[in-house]
Tab-separated table of N, CA and C in Angstrom:
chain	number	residue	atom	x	y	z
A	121	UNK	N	-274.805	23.165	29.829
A	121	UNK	CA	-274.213	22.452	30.944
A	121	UNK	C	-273.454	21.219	30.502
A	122	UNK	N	-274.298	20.495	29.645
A	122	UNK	CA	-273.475	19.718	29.511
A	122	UNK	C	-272.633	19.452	27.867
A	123	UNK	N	-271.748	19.166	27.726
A	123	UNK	CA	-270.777	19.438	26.182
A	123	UNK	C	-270.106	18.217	25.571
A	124	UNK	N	-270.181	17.952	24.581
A	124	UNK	CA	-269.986	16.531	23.576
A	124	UNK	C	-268.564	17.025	23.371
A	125	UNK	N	-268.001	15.685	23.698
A	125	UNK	CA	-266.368	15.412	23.335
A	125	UNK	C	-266.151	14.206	23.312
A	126	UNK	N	-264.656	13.565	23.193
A	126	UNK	CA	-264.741	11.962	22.444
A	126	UNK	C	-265.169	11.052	23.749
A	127	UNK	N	-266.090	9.997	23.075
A	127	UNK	CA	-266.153	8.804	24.065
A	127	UNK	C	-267.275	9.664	25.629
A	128	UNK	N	-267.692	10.448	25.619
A	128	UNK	CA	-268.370	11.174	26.578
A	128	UNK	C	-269.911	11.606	26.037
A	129	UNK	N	-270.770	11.307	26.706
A	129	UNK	CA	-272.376	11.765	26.436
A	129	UNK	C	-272.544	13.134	26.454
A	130	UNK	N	-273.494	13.430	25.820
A	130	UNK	CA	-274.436	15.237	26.141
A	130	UNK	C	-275.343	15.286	25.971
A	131	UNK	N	-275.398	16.486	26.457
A	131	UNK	CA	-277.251	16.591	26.051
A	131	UNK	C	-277.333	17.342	24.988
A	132	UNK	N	-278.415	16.533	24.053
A	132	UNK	CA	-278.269	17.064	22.672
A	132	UNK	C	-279.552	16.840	22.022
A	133	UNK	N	-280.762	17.460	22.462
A	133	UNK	CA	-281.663	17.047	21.607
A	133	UNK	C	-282.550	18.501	21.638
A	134	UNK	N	-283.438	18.855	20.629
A	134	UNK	CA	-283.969	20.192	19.798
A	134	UNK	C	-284.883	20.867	21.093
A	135	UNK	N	-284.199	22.257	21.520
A	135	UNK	CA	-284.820	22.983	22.507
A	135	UNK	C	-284.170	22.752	23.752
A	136	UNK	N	-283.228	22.216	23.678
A	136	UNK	CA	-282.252	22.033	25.377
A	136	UNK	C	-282.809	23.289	25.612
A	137	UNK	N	-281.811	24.667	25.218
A	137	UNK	CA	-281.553	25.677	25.300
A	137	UNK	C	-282.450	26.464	26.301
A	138	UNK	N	-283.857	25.989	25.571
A	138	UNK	CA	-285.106	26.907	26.111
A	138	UNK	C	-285.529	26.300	27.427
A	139	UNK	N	-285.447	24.716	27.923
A	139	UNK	CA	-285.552	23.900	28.966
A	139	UNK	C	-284.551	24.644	30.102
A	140	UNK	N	-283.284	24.941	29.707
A	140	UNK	CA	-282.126	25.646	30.568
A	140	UNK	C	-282.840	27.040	30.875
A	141	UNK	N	-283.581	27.712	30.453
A	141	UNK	CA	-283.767	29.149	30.642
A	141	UNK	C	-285.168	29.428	31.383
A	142	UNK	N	-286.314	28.310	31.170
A	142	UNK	CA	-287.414	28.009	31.996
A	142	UNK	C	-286.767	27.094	33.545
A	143	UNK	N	-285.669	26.555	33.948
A	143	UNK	CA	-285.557	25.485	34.869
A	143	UNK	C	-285.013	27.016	35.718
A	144	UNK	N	-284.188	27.543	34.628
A	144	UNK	CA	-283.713	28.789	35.600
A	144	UNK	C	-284.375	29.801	36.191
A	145	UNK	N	-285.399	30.157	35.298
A	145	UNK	CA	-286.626	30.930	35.591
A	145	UNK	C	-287.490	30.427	36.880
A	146	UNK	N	-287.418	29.368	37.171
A	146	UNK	CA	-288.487	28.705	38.162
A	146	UNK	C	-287.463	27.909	39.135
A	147	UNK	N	-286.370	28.473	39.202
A	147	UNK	CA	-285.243	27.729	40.575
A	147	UNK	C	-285.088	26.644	40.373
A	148	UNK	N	-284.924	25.876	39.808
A	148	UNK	CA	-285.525	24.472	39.714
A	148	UNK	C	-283.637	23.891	39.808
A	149	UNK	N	-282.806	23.082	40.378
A	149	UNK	CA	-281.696	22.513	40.049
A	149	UNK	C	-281.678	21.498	38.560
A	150	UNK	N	-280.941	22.460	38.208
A	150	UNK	CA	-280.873	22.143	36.634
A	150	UNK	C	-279.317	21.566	36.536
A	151	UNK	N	-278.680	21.595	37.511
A	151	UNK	CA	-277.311	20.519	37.157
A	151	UNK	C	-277.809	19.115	37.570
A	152	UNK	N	-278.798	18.646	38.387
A	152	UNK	CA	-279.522	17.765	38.951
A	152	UNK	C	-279.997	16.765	37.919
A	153	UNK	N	-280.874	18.018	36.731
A	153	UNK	CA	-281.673	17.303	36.250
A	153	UNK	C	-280.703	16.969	35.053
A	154	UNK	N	-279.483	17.272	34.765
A	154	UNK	CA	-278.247	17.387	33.284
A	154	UNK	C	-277.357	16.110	34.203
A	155	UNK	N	-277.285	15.589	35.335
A	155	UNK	CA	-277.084	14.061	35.926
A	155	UNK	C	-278.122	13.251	35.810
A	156	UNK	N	-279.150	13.105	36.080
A	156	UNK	CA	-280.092	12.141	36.169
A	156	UNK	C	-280.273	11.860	34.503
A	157	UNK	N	-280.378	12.842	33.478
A	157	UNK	CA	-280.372	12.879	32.064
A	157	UNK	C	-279.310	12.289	31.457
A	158	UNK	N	-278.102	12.121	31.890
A	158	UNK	CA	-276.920	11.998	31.096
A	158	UNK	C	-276.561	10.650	31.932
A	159	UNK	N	-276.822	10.257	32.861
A	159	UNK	CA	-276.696	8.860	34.128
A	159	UNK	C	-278.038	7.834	33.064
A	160	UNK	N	-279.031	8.342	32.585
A	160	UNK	CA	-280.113	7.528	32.497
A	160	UNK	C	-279.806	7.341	30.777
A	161	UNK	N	-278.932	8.483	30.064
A	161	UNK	CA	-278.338	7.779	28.587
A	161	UNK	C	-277.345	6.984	28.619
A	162	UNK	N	-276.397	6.683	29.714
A	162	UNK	CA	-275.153	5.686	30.093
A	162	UNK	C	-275.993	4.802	29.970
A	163	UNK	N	-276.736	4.885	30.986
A	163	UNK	CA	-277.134	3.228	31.427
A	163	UNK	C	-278.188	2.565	30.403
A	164	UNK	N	-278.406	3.712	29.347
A	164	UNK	CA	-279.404	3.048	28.473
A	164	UNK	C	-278.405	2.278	27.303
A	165	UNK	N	-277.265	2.935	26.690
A	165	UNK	CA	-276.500	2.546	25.902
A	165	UNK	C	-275.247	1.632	26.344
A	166	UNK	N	-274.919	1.089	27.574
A	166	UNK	CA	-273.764	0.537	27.901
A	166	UNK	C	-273.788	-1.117	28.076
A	167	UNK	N	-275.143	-1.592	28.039
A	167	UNK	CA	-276.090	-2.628	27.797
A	167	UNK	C	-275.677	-3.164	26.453
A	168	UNK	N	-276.456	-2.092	25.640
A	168	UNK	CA	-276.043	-2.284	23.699
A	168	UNK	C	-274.627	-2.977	23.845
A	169	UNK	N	-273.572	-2.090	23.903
A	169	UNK	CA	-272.390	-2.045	23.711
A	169	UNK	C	-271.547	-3.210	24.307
A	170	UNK	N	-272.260	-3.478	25.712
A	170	UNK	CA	-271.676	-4.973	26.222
A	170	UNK	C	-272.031	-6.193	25.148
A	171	UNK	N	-273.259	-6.096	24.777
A	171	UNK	CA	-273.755	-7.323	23.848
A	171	UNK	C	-272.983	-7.360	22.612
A	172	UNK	N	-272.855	-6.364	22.179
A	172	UNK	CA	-272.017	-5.981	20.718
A	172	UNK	C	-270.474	-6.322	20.510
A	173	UNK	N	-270.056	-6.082	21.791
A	173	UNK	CA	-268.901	-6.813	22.066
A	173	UNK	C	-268.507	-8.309	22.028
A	174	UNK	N	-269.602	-8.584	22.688
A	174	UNK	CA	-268.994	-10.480	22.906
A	174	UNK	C	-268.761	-11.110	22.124
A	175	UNK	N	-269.619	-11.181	20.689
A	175	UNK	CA	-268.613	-11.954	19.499
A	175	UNK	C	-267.177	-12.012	19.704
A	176	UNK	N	-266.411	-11.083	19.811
A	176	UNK	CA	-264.901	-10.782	19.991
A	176	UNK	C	-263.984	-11.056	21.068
A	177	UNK	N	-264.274	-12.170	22.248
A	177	UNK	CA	-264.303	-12.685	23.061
A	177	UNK	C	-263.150	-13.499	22.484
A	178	UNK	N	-262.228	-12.668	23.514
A	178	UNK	CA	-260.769	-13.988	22.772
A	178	UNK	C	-260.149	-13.601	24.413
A	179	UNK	N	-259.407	-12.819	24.773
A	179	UNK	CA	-259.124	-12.716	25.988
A	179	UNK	C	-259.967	-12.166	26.984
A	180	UNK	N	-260.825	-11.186	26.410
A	180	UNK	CA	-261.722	-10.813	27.484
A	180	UNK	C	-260.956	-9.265	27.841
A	181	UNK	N	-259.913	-8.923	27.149
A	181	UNK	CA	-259.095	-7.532	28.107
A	181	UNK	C	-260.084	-6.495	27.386
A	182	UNK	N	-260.849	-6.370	26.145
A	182	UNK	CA	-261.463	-5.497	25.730
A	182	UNK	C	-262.864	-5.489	26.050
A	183	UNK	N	-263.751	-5.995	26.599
A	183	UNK	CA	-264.519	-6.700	27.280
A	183	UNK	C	-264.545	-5.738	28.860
A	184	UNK	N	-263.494	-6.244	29.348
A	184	UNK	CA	-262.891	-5.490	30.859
A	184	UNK	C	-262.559	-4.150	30.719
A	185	UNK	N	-262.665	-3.500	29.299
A	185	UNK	CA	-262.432	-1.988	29.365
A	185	UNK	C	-263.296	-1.488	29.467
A	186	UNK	N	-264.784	-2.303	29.607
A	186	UNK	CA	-265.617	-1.167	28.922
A	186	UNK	C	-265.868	-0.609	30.020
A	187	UNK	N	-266.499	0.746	30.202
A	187	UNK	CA	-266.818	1.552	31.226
A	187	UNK	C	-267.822	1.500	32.157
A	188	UNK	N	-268.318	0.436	33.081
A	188	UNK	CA	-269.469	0.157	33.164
A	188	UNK	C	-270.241	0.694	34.790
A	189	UNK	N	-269.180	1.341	35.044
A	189	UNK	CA	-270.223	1.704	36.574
A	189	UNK	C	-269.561	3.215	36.107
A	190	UNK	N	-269.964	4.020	35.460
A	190	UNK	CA	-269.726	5.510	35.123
A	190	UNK	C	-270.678	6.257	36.208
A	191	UNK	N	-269.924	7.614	36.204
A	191	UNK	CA	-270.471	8.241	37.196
A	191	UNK	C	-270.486	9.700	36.325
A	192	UNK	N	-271.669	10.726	36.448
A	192	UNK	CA	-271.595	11.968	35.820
A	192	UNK	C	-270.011	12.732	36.946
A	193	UNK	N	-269.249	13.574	36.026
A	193	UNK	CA	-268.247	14.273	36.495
A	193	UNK	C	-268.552	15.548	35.970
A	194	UNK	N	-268.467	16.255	37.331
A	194	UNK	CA	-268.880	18.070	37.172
A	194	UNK	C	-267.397	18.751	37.081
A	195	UNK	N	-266.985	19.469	35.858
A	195	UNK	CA	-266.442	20.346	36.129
A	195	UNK	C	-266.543	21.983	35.977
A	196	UNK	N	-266.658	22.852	37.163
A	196	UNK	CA	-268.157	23.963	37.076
A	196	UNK	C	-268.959	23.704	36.583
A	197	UNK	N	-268.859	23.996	35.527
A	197	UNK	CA	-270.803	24.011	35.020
A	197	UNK	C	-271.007	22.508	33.545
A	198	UNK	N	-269.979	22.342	33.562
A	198	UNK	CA	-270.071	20.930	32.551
A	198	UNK	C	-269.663	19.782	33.081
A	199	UNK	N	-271.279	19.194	32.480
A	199	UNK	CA	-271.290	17.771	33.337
A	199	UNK	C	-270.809	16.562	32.784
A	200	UNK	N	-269.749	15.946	32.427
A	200	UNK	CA	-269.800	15.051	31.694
A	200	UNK	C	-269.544	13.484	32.065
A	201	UNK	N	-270.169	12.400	31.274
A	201	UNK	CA	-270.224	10.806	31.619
A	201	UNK	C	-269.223	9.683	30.494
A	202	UNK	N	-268.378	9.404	31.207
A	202	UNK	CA	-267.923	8.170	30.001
A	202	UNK	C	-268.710	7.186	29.596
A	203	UNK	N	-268.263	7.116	27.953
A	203	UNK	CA	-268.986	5.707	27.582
A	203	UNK	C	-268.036	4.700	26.843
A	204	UNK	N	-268.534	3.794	26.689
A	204	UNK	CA	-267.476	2.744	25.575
A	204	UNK	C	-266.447	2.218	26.511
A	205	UNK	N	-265.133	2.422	25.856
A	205	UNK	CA	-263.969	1.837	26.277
A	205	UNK	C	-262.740	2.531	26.628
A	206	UNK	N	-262.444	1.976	27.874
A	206	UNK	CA	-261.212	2.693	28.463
A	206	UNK	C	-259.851	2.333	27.842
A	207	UNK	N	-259.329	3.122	26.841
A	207	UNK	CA	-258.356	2.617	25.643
A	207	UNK	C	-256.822	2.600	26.957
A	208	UNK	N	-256.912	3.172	27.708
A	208	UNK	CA	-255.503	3.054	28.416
A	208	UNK	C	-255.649	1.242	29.179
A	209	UNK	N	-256.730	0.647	29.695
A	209	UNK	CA	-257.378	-0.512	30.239
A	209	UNK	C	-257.633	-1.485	29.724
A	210	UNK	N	-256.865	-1.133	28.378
A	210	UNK	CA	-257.152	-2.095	27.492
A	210	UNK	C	-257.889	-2.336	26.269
A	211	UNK	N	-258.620	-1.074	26.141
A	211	UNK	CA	-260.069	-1.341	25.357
A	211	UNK	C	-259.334	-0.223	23.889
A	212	UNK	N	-258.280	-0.726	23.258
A	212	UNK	CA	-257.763	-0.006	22.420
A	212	UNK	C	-258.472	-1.060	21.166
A	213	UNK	N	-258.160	-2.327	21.392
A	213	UNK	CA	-258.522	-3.426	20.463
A	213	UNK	C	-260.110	-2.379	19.764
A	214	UNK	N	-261.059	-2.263	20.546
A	214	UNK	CA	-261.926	-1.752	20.542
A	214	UNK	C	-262.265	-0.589	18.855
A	215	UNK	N	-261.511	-0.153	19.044
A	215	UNK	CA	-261.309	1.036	17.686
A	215	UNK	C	-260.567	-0.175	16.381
A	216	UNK	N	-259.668	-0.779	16.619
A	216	UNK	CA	-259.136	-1.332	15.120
A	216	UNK	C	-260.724	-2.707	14.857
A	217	UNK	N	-261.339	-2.697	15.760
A	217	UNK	CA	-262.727	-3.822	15.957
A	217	UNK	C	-263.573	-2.897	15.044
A	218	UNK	N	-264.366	-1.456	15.246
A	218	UNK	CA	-264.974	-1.038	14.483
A	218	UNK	C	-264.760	-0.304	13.297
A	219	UNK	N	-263.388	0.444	13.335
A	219	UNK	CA	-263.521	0.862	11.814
A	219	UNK	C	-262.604	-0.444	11.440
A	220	UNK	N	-262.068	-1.269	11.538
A	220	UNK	CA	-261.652	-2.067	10.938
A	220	UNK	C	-259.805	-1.732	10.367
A	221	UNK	N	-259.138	-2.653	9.747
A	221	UNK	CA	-257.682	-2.918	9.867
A	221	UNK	C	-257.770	-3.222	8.418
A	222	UNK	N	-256.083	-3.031	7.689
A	222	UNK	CA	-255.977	-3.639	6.692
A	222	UNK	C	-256.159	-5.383	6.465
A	223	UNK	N	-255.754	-6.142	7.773
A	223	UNK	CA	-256.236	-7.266	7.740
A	223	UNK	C	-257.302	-7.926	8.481
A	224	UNK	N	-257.840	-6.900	8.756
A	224	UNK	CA	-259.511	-7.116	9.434
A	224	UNK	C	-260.439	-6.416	8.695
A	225	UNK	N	-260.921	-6.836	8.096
A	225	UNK	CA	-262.174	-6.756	7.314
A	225	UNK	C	-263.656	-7.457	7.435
A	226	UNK	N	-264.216	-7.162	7.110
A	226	UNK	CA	-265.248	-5.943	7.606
A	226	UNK	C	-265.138	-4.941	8.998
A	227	UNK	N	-265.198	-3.947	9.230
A	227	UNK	CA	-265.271	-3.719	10.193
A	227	UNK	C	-266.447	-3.888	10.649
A	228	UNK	N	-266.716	-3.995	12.362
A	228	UNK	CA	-267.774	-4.619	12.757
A	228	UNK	C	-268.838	-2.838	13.192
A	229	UNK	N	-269.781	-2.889	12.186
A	229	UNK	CA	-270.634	-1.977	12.274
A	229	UNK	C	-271.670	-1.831	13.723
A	230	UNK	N	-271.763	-3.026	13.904
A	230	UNK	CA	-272.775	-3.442	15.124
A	230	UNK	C	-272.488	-2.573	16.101
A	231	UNK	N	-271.055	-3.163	16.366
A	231	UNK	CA	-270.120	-2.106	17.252
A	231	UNK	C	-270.429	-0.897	17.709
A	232	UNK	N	-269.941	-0.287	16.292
A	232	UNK	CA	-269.867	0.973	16.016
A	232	UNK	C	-270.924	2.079	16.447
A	233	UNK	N	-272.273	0.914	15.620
A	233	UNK	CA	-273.549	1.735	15.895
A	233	UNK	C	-274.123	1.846	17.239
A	234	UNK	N	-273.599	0.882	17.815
A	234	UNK	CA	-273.642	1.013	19.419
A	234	UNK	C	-273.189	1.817	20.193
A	235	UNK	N	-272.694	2.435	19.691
A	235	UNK	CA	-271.851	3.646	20.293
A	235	UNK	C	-272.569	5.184	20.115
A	236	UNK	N	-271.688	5.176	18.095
A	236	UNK	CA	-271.913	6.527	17.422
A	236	UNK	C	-273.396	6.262	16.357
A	237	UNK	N	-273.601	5.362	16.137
A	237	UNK	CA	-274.811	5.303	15.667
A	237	UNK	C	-276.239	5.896	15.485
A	238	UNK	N	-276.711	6.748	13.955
A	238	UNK	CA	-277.613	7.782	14.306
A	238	UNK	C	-279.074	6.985	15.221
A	239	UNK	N	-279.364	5.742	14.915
A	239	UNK	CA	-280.336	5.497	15.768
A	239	UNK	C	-280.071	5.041	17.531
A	240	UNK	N	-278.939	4.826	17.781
A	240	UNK	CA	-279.110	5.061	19.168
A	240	UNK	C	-278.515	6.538	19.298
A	241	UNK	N	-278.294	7.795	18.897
A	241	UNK	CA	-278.151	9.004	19.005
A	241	UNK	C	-279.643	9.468	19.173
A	242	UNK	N	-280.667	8.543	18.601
A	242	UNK	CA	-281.830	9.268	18.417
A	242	UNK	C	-282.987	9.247	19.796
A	243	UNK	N	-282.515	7.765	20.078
A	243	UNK	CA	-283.024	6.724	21.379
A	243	UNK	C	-282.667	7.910	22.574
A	244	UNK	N	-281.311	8.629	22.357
A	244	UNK	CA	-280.759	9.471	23.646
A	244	UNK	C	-281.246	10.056	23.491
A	245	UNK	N	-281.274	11.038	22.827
A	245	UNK	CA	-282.182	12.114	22.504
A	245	UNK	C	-283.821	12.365	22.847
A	246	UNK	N	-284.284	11.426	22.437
A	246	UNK	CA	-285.795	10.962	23.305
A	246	UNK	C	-285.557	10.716	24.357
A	247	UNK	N	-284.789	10.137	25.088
A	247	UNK	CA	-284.990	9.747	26.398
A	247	UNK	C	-284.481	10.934	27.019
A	248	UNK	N	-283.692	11.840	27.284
A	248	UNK	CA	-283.392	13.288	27.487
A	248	UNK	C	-284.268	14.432	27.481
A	249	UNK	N	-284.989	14.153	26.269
A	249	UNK	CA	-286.062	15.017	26.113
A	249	UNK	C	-287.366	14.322	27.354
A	250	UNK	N	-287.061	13.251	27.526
A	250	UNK	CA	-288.589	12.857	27.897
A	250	UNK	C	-288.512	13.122	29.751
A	251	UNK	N	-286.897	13.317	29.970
A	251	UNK	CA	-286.307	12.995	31.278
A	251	UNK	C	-286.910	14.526	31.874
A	252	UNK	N	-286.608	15.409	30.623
A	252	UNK	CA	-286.265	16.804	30.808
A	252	UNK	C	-287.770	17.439	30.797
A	253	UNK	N	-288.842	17.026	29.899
A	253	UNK	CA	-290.141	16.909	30.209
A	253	UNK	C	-291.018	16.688	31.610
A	254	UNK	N	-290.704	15.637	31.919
A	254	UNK	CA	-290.698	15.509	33.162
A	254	UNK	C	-290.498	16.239	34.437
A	255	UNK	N	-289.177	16.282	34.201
A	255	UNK	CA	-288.837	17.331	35.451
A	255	UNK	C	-289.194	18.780	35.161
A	256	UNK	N	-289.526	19.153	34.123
A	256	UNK	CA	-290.198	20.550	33.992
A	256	UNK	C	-291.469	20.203	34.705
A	257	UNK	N	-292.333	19.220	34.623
A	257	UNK	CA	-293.701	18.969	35.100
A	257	UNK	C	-293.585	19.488	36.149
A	258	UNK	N	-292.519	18.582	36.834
A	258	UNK	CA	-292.748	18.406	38.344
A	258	UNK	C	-292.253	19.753	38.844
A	259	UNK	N	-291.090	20.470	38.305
A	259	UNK	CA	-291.113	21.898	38.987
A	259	UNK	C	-291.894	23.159	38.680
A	260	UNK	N	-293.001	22.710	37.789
A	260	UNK	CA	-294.049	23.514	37.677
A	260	UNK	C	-295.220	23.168	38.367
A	261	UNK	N	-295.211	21.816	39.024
A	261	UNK	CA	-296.117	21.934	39.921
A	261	UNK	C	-296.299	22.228	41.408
């Protein structure tokens, strides 16, 4: 249901697959539970990413890109949520900020890991799994 592409969340953690085929087995609304899952990794990572930003506080236009009242978007059966920065809104600065420029050096990792970073990849992943746990409970009871 739901599918990884740039700047957009998924669900991505070991055994989705088999969670999709038991929710289906037992009626259960499983696009329901692939919003509340993918709404509850926005709002866990968009926090990070505001803080990670503010060092870089010069006008504020990259700041104002970031994506912050996201909403899951269904199209048929794939659900997907923006994250980070809206590069048309301004939030282009954003990319020459983390991998960095010939005359910007270091690039700012903090950033970065706030985003694509394997330990908040891992944070989603648990919290998905734990979302998805859950709601198996409850439609098995």
């Amino acid at each position: 249901m739901a599918k990884k592409k740039r700047n957009r969340l998924s669900i991505d953690f070991s055994g989705f697959e088999e969670y999709y085929e038991k929710f289906d087995r037992l009626n259960a609304d499983s696009k329901k539970i692939t919003e509340k899952a993918l709404q509850k990794s926005y709002e866990m990572i968009t926090p990070n990413i505001k803080k990670s930003i503010q060092p870089h506080h010069l006008t504020g236009a990259t700041e104002n890109a970031l994506r912050e009242n996201e909403k899951v978007e269904w199209q048929g059966n794939l659900g997907t949520i923006h994250v980070g920065f809206s590069i048309s809104e301004g939030g282009l600065a954003s990319i020459f900020l983390m991998y960095g420029t010939p005359r910007m050096q270091p690039p700012d990792k903090k950033l970065y890991n706030s985003i694509y970073g394997a330990a908040i990849k891992k944070k989603v992943q648990a919290l998905q799994k734990e979302i998805f746990d859950e709601e198996l409970t409850k439609v098995m009871k």
